[in-house]
Amino acid sequence: EDQVTQSPEALRLQEGESSSLNCSYTVSGLRGLFWYRQDPGKGPEFLFTLYSAGEEKEKERLKATLTKKESFLHITAPKPEDSATYLCAVQAPHTNAGKSTFGDGTTLTVKP
Amino acid sequence: DVKVTQSSRYLVKRTGEKVFLECVQDMDHENMFWYRQDPGLGLRLIYFSYDVKMKEKGDIPEGYSVSREKKERFSLILESASTNQTSMYLCASRPLRTESSYNSPLHFGNGTRLTVT
């Protein structure tokens, strides 16, 4: 069974204090690892897709990396507007739809 | 931009009522999904559909059914609502897995928060 574990559950940072969020996974035949951002009262919004170990993607203050067992979302010099819940999901082959399995998320709070 | 629209943001229903949650997407995506999101349990897949009139059970289909009569619309039905179905329901869509859209991300609606009393 595919599993995704995110840590920590919650992270509180001061503005400018860099840190990392972890996503550990087990999946038979990884087809992609996704990071999403979810603001309160809204649906998740796509950030990155990673496909193979060693791959990295960047967007503004966020950088996602991937190994064979885990992914990290590095946040450099965060701002209060980066406060959100960050979700990790893995995709295994399943028909044409591609079923995704999600972690429980890390809720990030950045204080000014 | 892809838009996934869920017809209600908030719903309050009574135990035993039949409940319909509607979702429409405007990007001609083949695949559509219904998830529920609960604190401590994350997003769990209820049902998905990869074509009109086609559906497959997800991880927690009990107590739910779905309907996909048109490509753009995917409905979630609670046949007889119960209090343990109080949750945030999220609809998502994704294009068919092809060379150009292989493993494209999910596009989510803003959710329907359902309370069953």
Coordinates of N, CA and C in Angstrom, one line a residue:
Chain A
E1 N 0.8 -1.2 0.0 CA 0.0 0.0 0.0 C 0.9 1.3 0.0
D2 N 0.5 2.2 -0.8 CA 1.3 3.5 -0.9 C 1.1 4.3 0.4
Q3 N 2.2 4.8 0.9 CA 2.1 5.6 2.1 C 3.0 6.9 1.9
V4 N 2.4 8.0 2.5 CA 3.1 9.2 2.5 C 3.1 9.8 4.0
T5 N 4.2 10.2 4.5 CA 4.3 10.7 5.9 C 5.0 12.1 5.8
Q6 N 4.3 13.1 6.3 CA 4.9 14.4 6.3 C 5.3 14.8 7.7
S7 N 6.4 15.5 7.8 CA 6.9 16.0 9.1 C 7.6 17.4 9.0
P8 N 7.5 18.3 10.0 CA 6.6 18.1 11.2 C 5.2 18.4 10.8
E9 N 4.3 18.1 11.8 CA 2.9 18.5 11.5 C 2.7 20.0 11.4
A10 N 3.4 20.7 12.3 CA 3.3 22.1 12.3 C 4.6 22.7 12.5
L11 N 4.9 23.9 11.9 CA 6.1 24.6 11.9 C 5.9 26.1 12.0
R12 N 6.5 26.6 13.1 CA 6.4 28.1 13.3 C 7.7 28.7 13.1
L13 N 7.8 29.7 12.2 CA 9.1 30.3 11.9 C 9.0 31.8 12.0
Q14 N 10.1 32.5 12.3 CA 10.1 33.9 12.2 C 10.4 34.3 10.8
E15 N 9.9 35.4 10.4 CA 10.2 35.9 9.0 C 11.7 35.9 8.8
G16 N 12.1 35.3 7.6 CA 13.5 35.3 7.3 C 14.3 34.0 7.8
E17 N 13.6 33.2 8.7 CA 14.2 32.0 9.2 C 14.0 30.8 8.3
S18 N 15.0 30.4 7.6 CA 14.9 29.3 6.6 C 14.7 28.0 7.3
S19 N 14.0 27.0 6.7 CA 13.8 25.7 7.2 C 13.4 24.7 6.1
S20 N 13.1 23.5 6.5 CA 12.7 22.5 5.5 C 11.5 21.6 6.0
L21 N 10.7 21.2 5.1 CA 9.6 20.3 5.4 C 9.9 19.0 4.7
N22 N 9.6 17.9 5.4 CA 9.9 16.6 4.9 C 8.7 15.8 4.5
C23 N 8.9 15.0 3.4 CA 7.8 14.1 2.9 C 8.5 12.7 2.7
S24 N 8.2 11.7 3.5 CA 8.7 10.4 3.3 C 7.7 9.5 2.6
Y25 N 8.1 8.7 1.7 CA 7.1 7.9 0.9 C 7.5 6.5 0.7
T26 N 6.5 5.6 0.5 CA 6.7 4.3 0.0 C 5.6 4.1 -1.1
V27 N 6.0 3.7 -2.2 CA 5.1 3.5 -3.3 C 5.7 2.5 -4.3
S28 N 4.8 1.7 -4.9 CA 5.3 0.8 -5.9 C 5.3 1.5 -7.3
G29 N 6.5 1.8 -7.7 CA 6.6 2.4 -9.0 C 6.2 3.9 -9.0
L30 N 7.0 4.7 -8.4 CA 6.7 6.2 -8.4 C 6.6 6.7 -9.8
R31 N 5.4 7.4 -10.0 CA 5.2 8.1 -11.3 C 5.4 9.6 -11.2
G32 N 5.4 10.0 -9.9 CA 5.6 11.5 -9.7 C 5.3 11.8 -8.2
L33 N 6.0 12.8 -7.7 CA 5.8 13.3 -6.4 C 5.4 14.8 -6.5
F34 N 4.3 15.1 -5.9 CA 3.7 16.5 -6.1 C 3.7 17.2 -4.8
W35 N 4.0 18.5 -4.8 CA 3.8 19.4 -3.7 C 2.7 20.4 -4.0
Y36 N 1.8 20.6 -3.0 CA 0.7 21.5 -3.1 C 0.7 22.4 -1.9
R37 N 0.2 23.6 -2.2 CA 0.0 24.6 -1.1 C -1.5 24.7 -0.9
Q38 N -2.0 24.7 0.4 CA -3.4 24.9 0.7 C -3.6 26.0 1.7
D39 N -4.3 27.1 1.3 CA -4.7 28.2 2.2 C -6.0 27.8 2.9
P40 N -6.2 28.4 4.1 CA -7.4 28.1 4.8 C -8.7 28.3 4.0
G41 N -9.6 27.4 3.9 CA -10.9 27.5 3.2 C -10.8 27.4 1.7
K42 N -9.6 27.0 1.2 CA -9.4 26.8 -0.2 C -9.0 25.4 -0.5
G43 N -9.0 25.1 -1.8 CA -8.5 23.8 -2.3 C -7.0 23.9 -2.5
P44 N -6.3 22.7 -2.5 CA -4.9 22.7 -2.7 C -4.5 23.3 -4.1
E45 N -3.4 24.0 -4.1 CA -2.9 24.6 -5.3 C -1.5 24.0 -5.7
F46 N -1.3 23.6 -6.9 CA -0.1 22.9 -7.3 C 1.1 23.8 -7.2
L47 N 2.2 23.2 -6.7 CA 3.5 23.9 -6.7 C 4.5 23.2 -7.6
F48 N 4.8 21.9 -7.3 CA 5.9 21.3 -8.1 C 5.5 19.8 -8.4
T49 N 6.2 19.3 -9.4 CA 6.2 17.8 -9.7 C 7.7 17.4 -9.8
L50 N 8.0 16.3 -9.1 CA 9.3 15.7 -9.2 C 9.2 14.3 -9.6
Y51 N 10.0 13.8 -10.5 CA 9.9 12.5 -11.1 C 10.9 11.5 -10.7
S52 N 12.2 12.0 -10.5 CA 13.3 11.0 -10.3 C 14.2 11.6 -9.3
A53 N 14.9 10.6 -8.6 CA 15.8 11.0 -7.5 C 16.9 11.9 -8.1
G54 N 17.2 12.9 -7.3 CA 18.2 13.9 -7.7 C 17.6 15.2 -8.4
E55 N 16.3 15.1 -8.7 CA 15.7 16.2 -9.3 C 15.4 17.3 -8.3
E56 N 15.5 18.6 -8.8 CA 15.2 19.7 -8.0 C 14.3 20.7 -8.8
K57 N 13.4 21.4 -8.1 CA 12.6 22.4 -8.7 C 12.6 23.6 -7.8
E58 N 12.6 24.8 -8.4 CA 12.5 26.1 -7.6 C 11.4 27.0 -8.0
K59 N 10.9 27.7 -7.0 CA 9.9 28.8 -7.3 C 9.9 29.8 -6.2
E60 N 10.5 30.9 -6.5 CA 10.6 32.0 -5.6 C 11.4 31.5 -4.3
R61 N 10.8 31.5 -3.2 CA 11.5 31.1 -2.0 C 11.5 29.6 -1.7
L62 N 10.8 28.9 -2.6 CA 10.7 27.4 -2.4 C 11.5 26.6 -3.3
K63 N 12.1 25.5 -2.7 CA 12.9 24.6 -3.5 C 12.5 23.2 -3.1
A64 N 12.1 22.3 -4.1 CA 11.8 21.0 -3.8 C 12.9 20.0 -4.3
T65 N 13.2 19.0 -3.5 CA 14.2 18.0 -3.9 C 13.6 16.6 -3.7
L66 N 14.2 15.7 -4.3 CA 13.7 14.3 -4.3 C 14.8 13.3 -4.2
T67 N 14.7 12.3 -3.2 CA 15.5 11.1 -3.2 C 14.6 9.9 -3.4
K68 N 15.2 8.7 -3.3 CA 14.4 7.5 -3.5 C 13.4 7.3 -2.4
K69 N 13.6 7.9 -1.2 CA 12.7 7.7 -0.1 C 12.0 8.9 0.4
E70 N 12.4 10.1 0.0 CA 11.8 11.3 0.6 C 12.0 12.5 -0.3
S71 N 11.2 13.5 0.0 CA 11.3 14.8 -0.6 C 11.4 15.8 0.4
F72 N 12.1 16.9 0.1 CA 12.1 18.1 1.0 C 11.6 19.3 0.3
L73 N 10.9 20.1 1.0 CA 10.5 21.4 0.6 C 11.3 22.4 1.4
H74 N 12.3 23.1 0.8 CA 13.1 24.0 1.5 C 12.5 25.4 1.3
I75 N 12.4 26.1 2.4 CA 11.9 27.5 2.4 C 12.9 28.4 2.8
T76 N 13.4 29.3 1.9 CA 14.5 30.2 2.2 C 13.9 31.6 2.5
A77 N 14.3 32.2 3.6 CA 13.9 33.5 4.1 C 12.4 33.7 3.9
P78 N 11.6 32.9 4.6 CA 10.1 32.9 4.4 C 9.5 34.3 4.8
K79 N 8.4 34.6 4.2 CA 7.6 35.8 4.5 C 6.2 35.3 5.1
P80 N 5.5 36.2 5.8 CA 4.2 35.8 6.4 C 3.3 35.2 5.3
E81 N 3.4 35.7 4.1 CA 2.5 35.2 3.0 C 2.8 33.8 2.6
D82 N 3.9 33.2 3.1 CA 4.1 31.8 2.9 C 3.4 30.9 3.8
S83 N 2.7 31.5 4.8 CA 2.0 30.7 5.8 C 0.8 30.0 5.1
A84 N 0.8 28.6 5.3 CA -0.2 27.8 4.6 C 0.1 26.4 5.0
T85 N -0.8 25.4 4.6 CA -0.5 24.0 4.8 C 0.1 23.5 3.5
Y86 N 1.2 22.8 3.6 CA 1.9 22.2 2.4 C 1.6 20.7 2.4
L87 N 1.1 20.3 1.3 CA 0.8 18.9 1.1 C 1.7 18.2 0.1
C88 N 2.0 17.0 0.4 CA 2.8 16.1 -0.5 C 2.0 15.0 -1.0
A89 N 2.1 14.6 -2.2 CA 1.3 13.5 -2.8 C 2.2 12.7 -3.7
V90 N 2.0 11.3 -3.7 CA 2.7 10.5 -4.7 C 1.7 9.8 -5.6
Q91 N 2.2 9.5 -6.8 CA 1.3 8.9 -7.8 C 1.9 7.6 -8.2
A92 N 1.0 6.6 -8.2 CA 1.4 5.3 -8.7 C 0.5 5.0 -9.9
P93 N 1.0 4.1 -10.8 CA 0.2 3.8 -12.0 C -1.1 3.1 -11.6
H94 N -2.2 3.6 -12.1 CA -3.5 2.9 -11.8 C -4.5 3.4 -12.9
T95 N -4.8 2.5 -13.8 CA -5.6 2.8 -14.9 C -5.1 4.1 -15.6
N96 N -5.9 4.9 -16.2 CA -5.4 6.1 -16.8 C -5.5 7.3 -16.0
A97 N -6.2 7.2 -14.8 CA -6.5 8.4 -14.0 C -5.3 8.7 -13.2
G98 N -4.5 7.7 -12.8 CA -3.4 8.0 -11.9 C -3.8 8.4 -10.5
K99 N -3.9 7.4 -9.7 CA -4.4 7.7 -8.3 C -3.3 8.3 -7.5
S100 N -3.6 9.4 -6.8 CA -2.6 10.1 -5.9 C -2.9 9.7 -4.5
T101 N -1.8 9.5 -3.7 CA -1.9 9.3 -2.2 C -1.3 10.5 -1.5
F102 N -2.0 11.1 -0.6 CA -1.6 12.4 0.0 C -1.1 12.1 1.4
G103 N -0.1 12.9 1.9 CA 0.2 13.0 3.3 C -0.7 13.9 4.0
D104 N -0.6 14.0 5.3 CA -1.5 14.8 6.2 C -1.1 16.3 6.1
G105 N 0.0 16.6 5.6 CA 0.4 18.0 5.5 C 1.2 18.6 6.6
T106 N 1.9 19.7 6.3 CA 2.6 20.5 7.3 C 2.0 21.9 7.3
T107 N 1.6 22.3 8.5 CA 1.0 23.7 8.5 C 2.1 24.6 9.0
L108 N 2.5 25.5 8.1 CA 3.6 26.5 8.3 C 3.0 27.8 8.7
T109 N 3.5 28.4 9.8 CA 3.1 29.7 10.2 C 4.4 30.6 10.2
V110 N 4.4 31.7 9.5 CA 5.6 32.6 9.5 C 5.2 33.9 10.2
K111 N 5.8 34.2 11.3 CA 5.5 35.4 12.1 C 6.4 36.6 11.6
P112 N 5.8 37.8 11.5 CA 6.6 38.9 11.0 C 7.6 39.4 12.1
Chain B
D1 N -6.5 29.5 -17.3 CA -6.3 28.7 -16.1 C -7.5 27.7 -16.0
V2 N -7.1 26.5 -15.5 CA -8.2 25.6 -15.2 C -9.1 26.0 -14.1
K3 N -10.4 25.9 -14.3 CA -11.3 26.2 -13.2 C -12.1 25.0 -12.8
V4 N -12.1 24.7 -11.6 CA -12.9 23.6 -11.0 C -13.9 24.3 -10.0
T5 N -15.1 24.2 -10.3 CA -16.1 24.9 -9.5 C -17.0 23.9 -8.8
Q6 N -17.1 24.1 -7.5 CA -18.0 23.3 -6.6 C -19.2 24.1 -6.3
S7 N -20.4 23.6 -6.4 CA -21.6 24.4 -6.4 C -21.8 25.1 -5.1
S8 N -21.4 24.4 -4.0 CA -21.7 25.0 -2.7 C -20.4 25.1 -1.8
R9 N -20.3 26.2 -1.1 CA -19.1 26.3 -0.2 C -19.5 25.6 1.1
Y10 N -20.7 25.8 1.6 CA -21.2 25.3 2.9 C -22.5 24.6 2.7
L11 N -22.7 23.5 3.3 CA -24.0 22.8 3.3 C -24.3 22.2 4.7
V12 N -25.5 22.4 5.1 CA -25.9 21.7 6.4 C -27.1 20.8 6.1
K13 N -27.0 19.6 6.4 CA -28.0 18.6 6.1 C -28.3 17.8 7.3
R14 N -29.5 17.1 7.3 CA -29.9 16.3 8.4 C -29.6 14.8 8.1
T15 N -29.4 14.1 9.2 CA -29.1 12.7 9.1 C -30.3 12.0 8.3
G16 N -29.9 11.2 7.4 CA -30.8 10.4 6.5 C -31.2 11.1 5.2
E17 N -30.8 12.4 5.1 CA -31.1 13.1 3.8 C -30.2 12.6 2.7
K18 N -30.7 12.7 1.5 CA -29.9 12.4 0.3 C -29.3 13.7 -0.1
V19 N -27.9 13.7 -0.3 CA -27.2 14.9 -0.5 C -26.4 14.8 -1.8
F20 N -26.5 15.9 -2.6 CA -25.8 15.9 -3.9 C -24.7 17.0 -3.8
L21 N -23.5 16.7 -4.1 CA -22.4 17.7 -4.3 C -22.0 17.7 -5.7
E22 N -22.0 18.9 -6.3 CA -21.8 19.0 -7.7 C -20.4 19.7 -8.0
C23 N -19.8 19.2 -9.1 CA -18.5 19.8 -9.5 C -18.4 19.9 -11.0
V24 N -18.0 21.0 -11.4 CA -17.8 21.3 -12.9 C -16.4 21.8 -13.2
Q25 N -15.8 21.3 -14.2 CA -14.5 21.8 -14.7 C -14.6 22.2 -16.1
D26 N -13.8 23.2 -16.4 CA -14.0 23.9 -17.7 C -12.8 23.6 -18.7
M27 N -12.0 22.6 -18.4 CA -10.8 22.4 -19.2 C -10.8 21.1 -20.0
D28 N -12.0 20.5 -20.1 CA -12.1 19.3 -20.9 C -11.3 18.1 -20.4
H29 N -11.1 18.1 -19.1 CA -10.3 17.0 -18.5 C -11.1 15.7 -18.5
E30 N -10.4 14.6 -18.8 CA -11.0 13.3 -18.8 C -11.2 12.8 -17.3
N31 N -10.2 13.0 -16.5 CA -10.3 12.4 -15.1 C -10.8 13.4 -14.1
M32 N -11.7 12.9 -13.3 CA -12.2 13.7 -12.2 C -12.3 12.9 -10.9
F33 N -12.1 13.6 -9.8 CA -11.9 12.9 -8.5 C -12.8 13.6 -7.4
W34 N -13.2 12.8 -6.4 CA -13.7 13.3 -5.2 C -12.9 12.8 -4.0
Y35 N -12.4 13.8 -3.2 CA -11.7 13.5 -2.0 C -12.5 14.1 -0.8
R36 N -12.3 13.5 0.4 CA -12.7 14.2 1.6 C -11.4 14.5 2.4
Q37 N -11.5 15.6 3.2 CA -10.3 16.0 3.9 C -10.8 16.2 5.4
D38 N -10.1 15.5 6.3 CA -10.4 15.6 7.7 C -9.1 15.8 8.5
P39 N -9.2 16.6 9.6 CA -8.0 16.8 10.4 C -7.4 15.5 10.8
G40 N -6.1 15.3 10.6 CA -5.4 14.1 11.1 C -5.4 13.0 10.1
L41 N -6.3 13.1 9.1 CA -6.5 12.0 8.2 C -6.1 12.3 6.8
G42 N -5.9 13.6 6.6 CA -5.4 14.0 5.2 C -6.5 14.0 4.2
L43 N -6.1 13.9 2.9 CA -7.1 13.8 1.8 C -7.2 12.3 1.5
R44 N -8.5 11.8 1.5 CA -8.7 10.4 1.2 C -9.7 10.4 -0.1
L45 N -9.3 9.5 -1.0 CA -10.0 9.4 -2.2 C -11.3 8.6 -2.1
I46 N -12.4 9.2 -2.5 CA -13.7 8.5 -2.4 C -14.0 7.7 -3.7
Y47 N -14.0 8.5 -4.8 CA -14.3 7.9 -6.1 C -13.6 8.7 -7.1
F48 N -13.3 8.1 -8.3 CA -12.8 8.8 -9.4 C -13.4 8.3 -10.7
S49 N -13.3 9.1 -11.7 CA -13.9 8.8 -13.0 C -12.9 9.1 -14.1
Y50 N -12.6 8.2 -15.1 CA -11.7 8.5 -16.1 C -12.4 8.7 -17.5
D51 N -13.7 8.7 -17.5 CA -14.4 9.0 -18.7 C -15.9 9.1 -18.3
V52 N -16.7 9.6 -19.3 CA -18.1 9.8 -19.0 C -18.7 8.4 -18.7
K53 N -19.5 8.3 -17.7 CA -20.2 7.1 -17.3 C -19.3 6.1 -16.7
M54 N -18.0 6.3 -16.6 CA -17.1 5.4 -16.0 C -16.7 5.9 -14.6
K55 N -16.6 4.9 -13.7 CA -16.2 5.3 -12.3 C -15.5 4.2 -11.7
E56 N -14.6 4.5 -10.7 CA -13.9 3.5 -9.9 C -13.9 3.9 -8.5
K57 N -14.0 3.0 -7.6 CA -14.0 3.2 -6.2 C -12.6 3.6 -5.8
G58 N -12.5 4.6 -4.8 CA -11.3 5.0 -4.2 C -11.1 4.2 -3.0
D59 N -10.5 4.8 -2.0 CA -10.1 4.2 -0.7 C -11.3 4.1 0.3
I60 N -12.3 5.0 0.2 CA -13.4 5.1 1.2 C -14.7 5.3 0.5
P61 N -15.1 4.4 -0.4 CA -16.4 4.6 -1.1 C -17.7 4.3 -0.4
E62 N -17.6 3.7 0.8 CA -18.8 3.2 1.5 C -19.6 4.4 1.9
G63 N -20.9 4.4 1.5 CA -21.9 5.4 1.9 C -22.0 6.5 0.8
Y64 N -21.2 6.3 -0.3 CA -21.2 7.3 -1.3 C -21.4 6.7 -2.7
S65 N -22.0 7.4 -3.6 CA -22.0 7.0 -5.0 C -21.7 8.3 -5.9
V66 N -21.5 8.1 -7.2 CA -21.1 9.2 -8.0 C -21.9 9.0 -9.4
S67 N -21.9 10.1 -10.1 CA -22.5 10.2 -11.4 C -21.7 11.1 -12.3
R68 N -21.5 10.6 -13.5 CA -20.8 11.4 -14.5 C -21.5 11.2 -15.8
E69 N -22.5 12.0 -16.1 CA -23.2 11.9 -17.3 C -22.7 12.8 -18.4
K70 N -21.9 13.8 -18.0 CA -21.3 14.7 -19.0 C -19.8 14.8 -18.6
K71 N -19.0 15.1 -19.5 CA -17.5 15.1 -19.3 C -17.1 16.2 -18.2
E72 N -17.8 17.3 -18.3 CA -17.4 18.4 -17.4 C -18.0 18.3 -16.0
R73 N -18.9 17.4 -15.7 CA -19.6 17.4 -14.4 C -19.4 16.1 -13.7
F74 N -19.1 16.1 -12.5 CA -18.9 14.9 -11.6 C -19.6 15.2 -10.3
S75 N -20.6 14.3 -10.0 CA -21.5 14.5 -8.8 C -21.2 13.5 -7.8
L76 N -21.1 13.9 -6.6 CA -21.0 13.0 -5.4 C -22.3 12.9 -4.7
I77 N -22.8 11.7 -4.4 CA -24.1 11.5 -3.8 C -23.9 10.8 -2.5
L78 N -24.5 11.3 -1.5 CA -24.6 10.7 -0.2 C -26.0 10.1 -0.1
E79 N -26.2 8.8 -0.2 CA -27.5 8.3 -0.3 C -28.3 8.5 0.9
S80 N -27.7 8.4 2.1 CA -28.4 8.7 3.4 C -27.4 9.2 4.3
A81 N -27.3 10.6 4.4 CA -26.2 11.2 5.1 C -26.2 10.8 6.6
S82 N -24.9 10.7 7.1 CA -24.7 10.3 8.5 C -23.8 11.3 9.1
T83 N -23.7 11.4 10.4 CA -22.9 12.4 11.0 C -21.4 12.2 10.8
N84 N -21.0 11.0 10.5 CA -19.6 10.7 10.2 C -19.2 11.1 8.8
Q85 N -20.1 11.6 8.1 CA -19.8 12.2 6.7 C -19.7 13.7 6.8
T86 N -19.7 14.3 8.0 CA -19.4 15.7 8.1 C -17.9 15.9 7.8
S87 N -17.6 16.7 6.8 CA -16.2 16.8 6.3 C -16.1 17.9 5.3
M88 N -14.9 18.2 4.9 CA -14.6 19.0 3.7 C -14.5 18.1 2.5
Y89 N -15.3 18.4 1.5 CA -15.2 17.6 0.3 C -14.6 18.4 -0.9
L90 N -13.6 17.8 -1.5 CA -12.8 18.4 -2.5 C -12.9 17.7 -3.8
C91 N -13.3 18.4 -4.9 CA -13.3 17.8 -6.2 C -12.0 18.2 -7.0
A92 N -11.5 17.4 -7.8 CA -10.3 17.7 -8.6 C -10.5 17.1 -10.0
S93 N -9.7 17.7 -10.9 CA -9.6 17.1 -12.3 C -8.2 17.1 -12.8
R94 N -8.0 16.3 -13.8 CA -6.7 16.1 -14.4 C -6.9 15.6 -15.8
P95 N -6.0 16.0 -16.8 CA -6.2 15.5 -18.1 C -5.8 14.0 -18.2
L96 N -6.2 13.4 -19.3 CA -5.8 12.0 -19.6 C -4.3 11.9 -19.6
R97 N -3.8 10.8 -19.1 CA -2.3 10.6 -19.1 C -1.9 10.3 -20.6
T98 N -1.2 11.3 -21.2 CA -0.7 11.2 -22.5 C 0.7 11.6 -22.5
E99 N 1.4 11.6 -23.6 CA 2.8 12.0 -23.7 C 2.9 13.4 -23.2
S100 N 2.0 14.3 -23.5 CA 2.1 15.7 -23.2 C 1.6 16.0 -21.8
S101 N 0.8 15.2 -21.2 CA 0.2 15.5 -19.9 C 0.5 14.4 -18.9
Y102 N 1.6 13.7 -19.1 CA 1.9 12.6 -18.3 C 2.0 13.0 -16.8
N103 N 1.2 12.4 -16.0 CA 1.3 12.7 -14.6 C 1.1 14.2 -14.3
S104 N 0.2 14.9 -15.0 CA 0.0 16.3 -14.7 C -0.7 16.4 -13.3
P105 N -0.5 17.6 -12.7 CA -1.1 17.7 -11.3 C -2.6 17.7 -11.3
L106 N -3.1 17.5 -10.1 CA -4.6 17.7 -9.9 C -4.9 19.2 -9.8
H107 N -6.1 19.5 -10.3 CA -6.6 20.9 -10.2 C -7.8 20.8 -9.3
F108 N -7.8 21.5 -8.2 CA -8.8 21.4 -7.2 C -9.8 22.5 -7.2
G109 N -11.1 22.2 -6.8 CA -12.0 23.2 -6.5 C -11.7 23.7 -5.1
N110 N -12.6 24.7 -4.6 CA -12.3 25.3 -3.3 C -13.1 24.5 -2.2
G111 N -13.7 23.5 -2.5 CA -14.3 22.6 -1.5 C -15.7 22.9 -1.1
T112 N -16.4 21.9 -0.6 CA -17.7 22.1 0.1 C -17.6 21.6 1.5
R113 N -17.8 22.4 2.4 CA -17.8 22.0 3.8 C -19.2 21.5 4.2
L114 N -19.4 20.2 4.4 CA -20.7 19.6 4.7 C -20.8 19.3 6.2
T115 N -21.9 19.7 6.8 CA -22.2 19.4 8.1 C -23.5 18.6 8.2
V116 N -23.4 17.4 8.8 CA -24.6 16.6 8.9 C -25.0 16.5 10.4
T117 N -26.2 17.0 10.7 CA -26.6 17.1 12.1 C -27.7 16.0 12.4

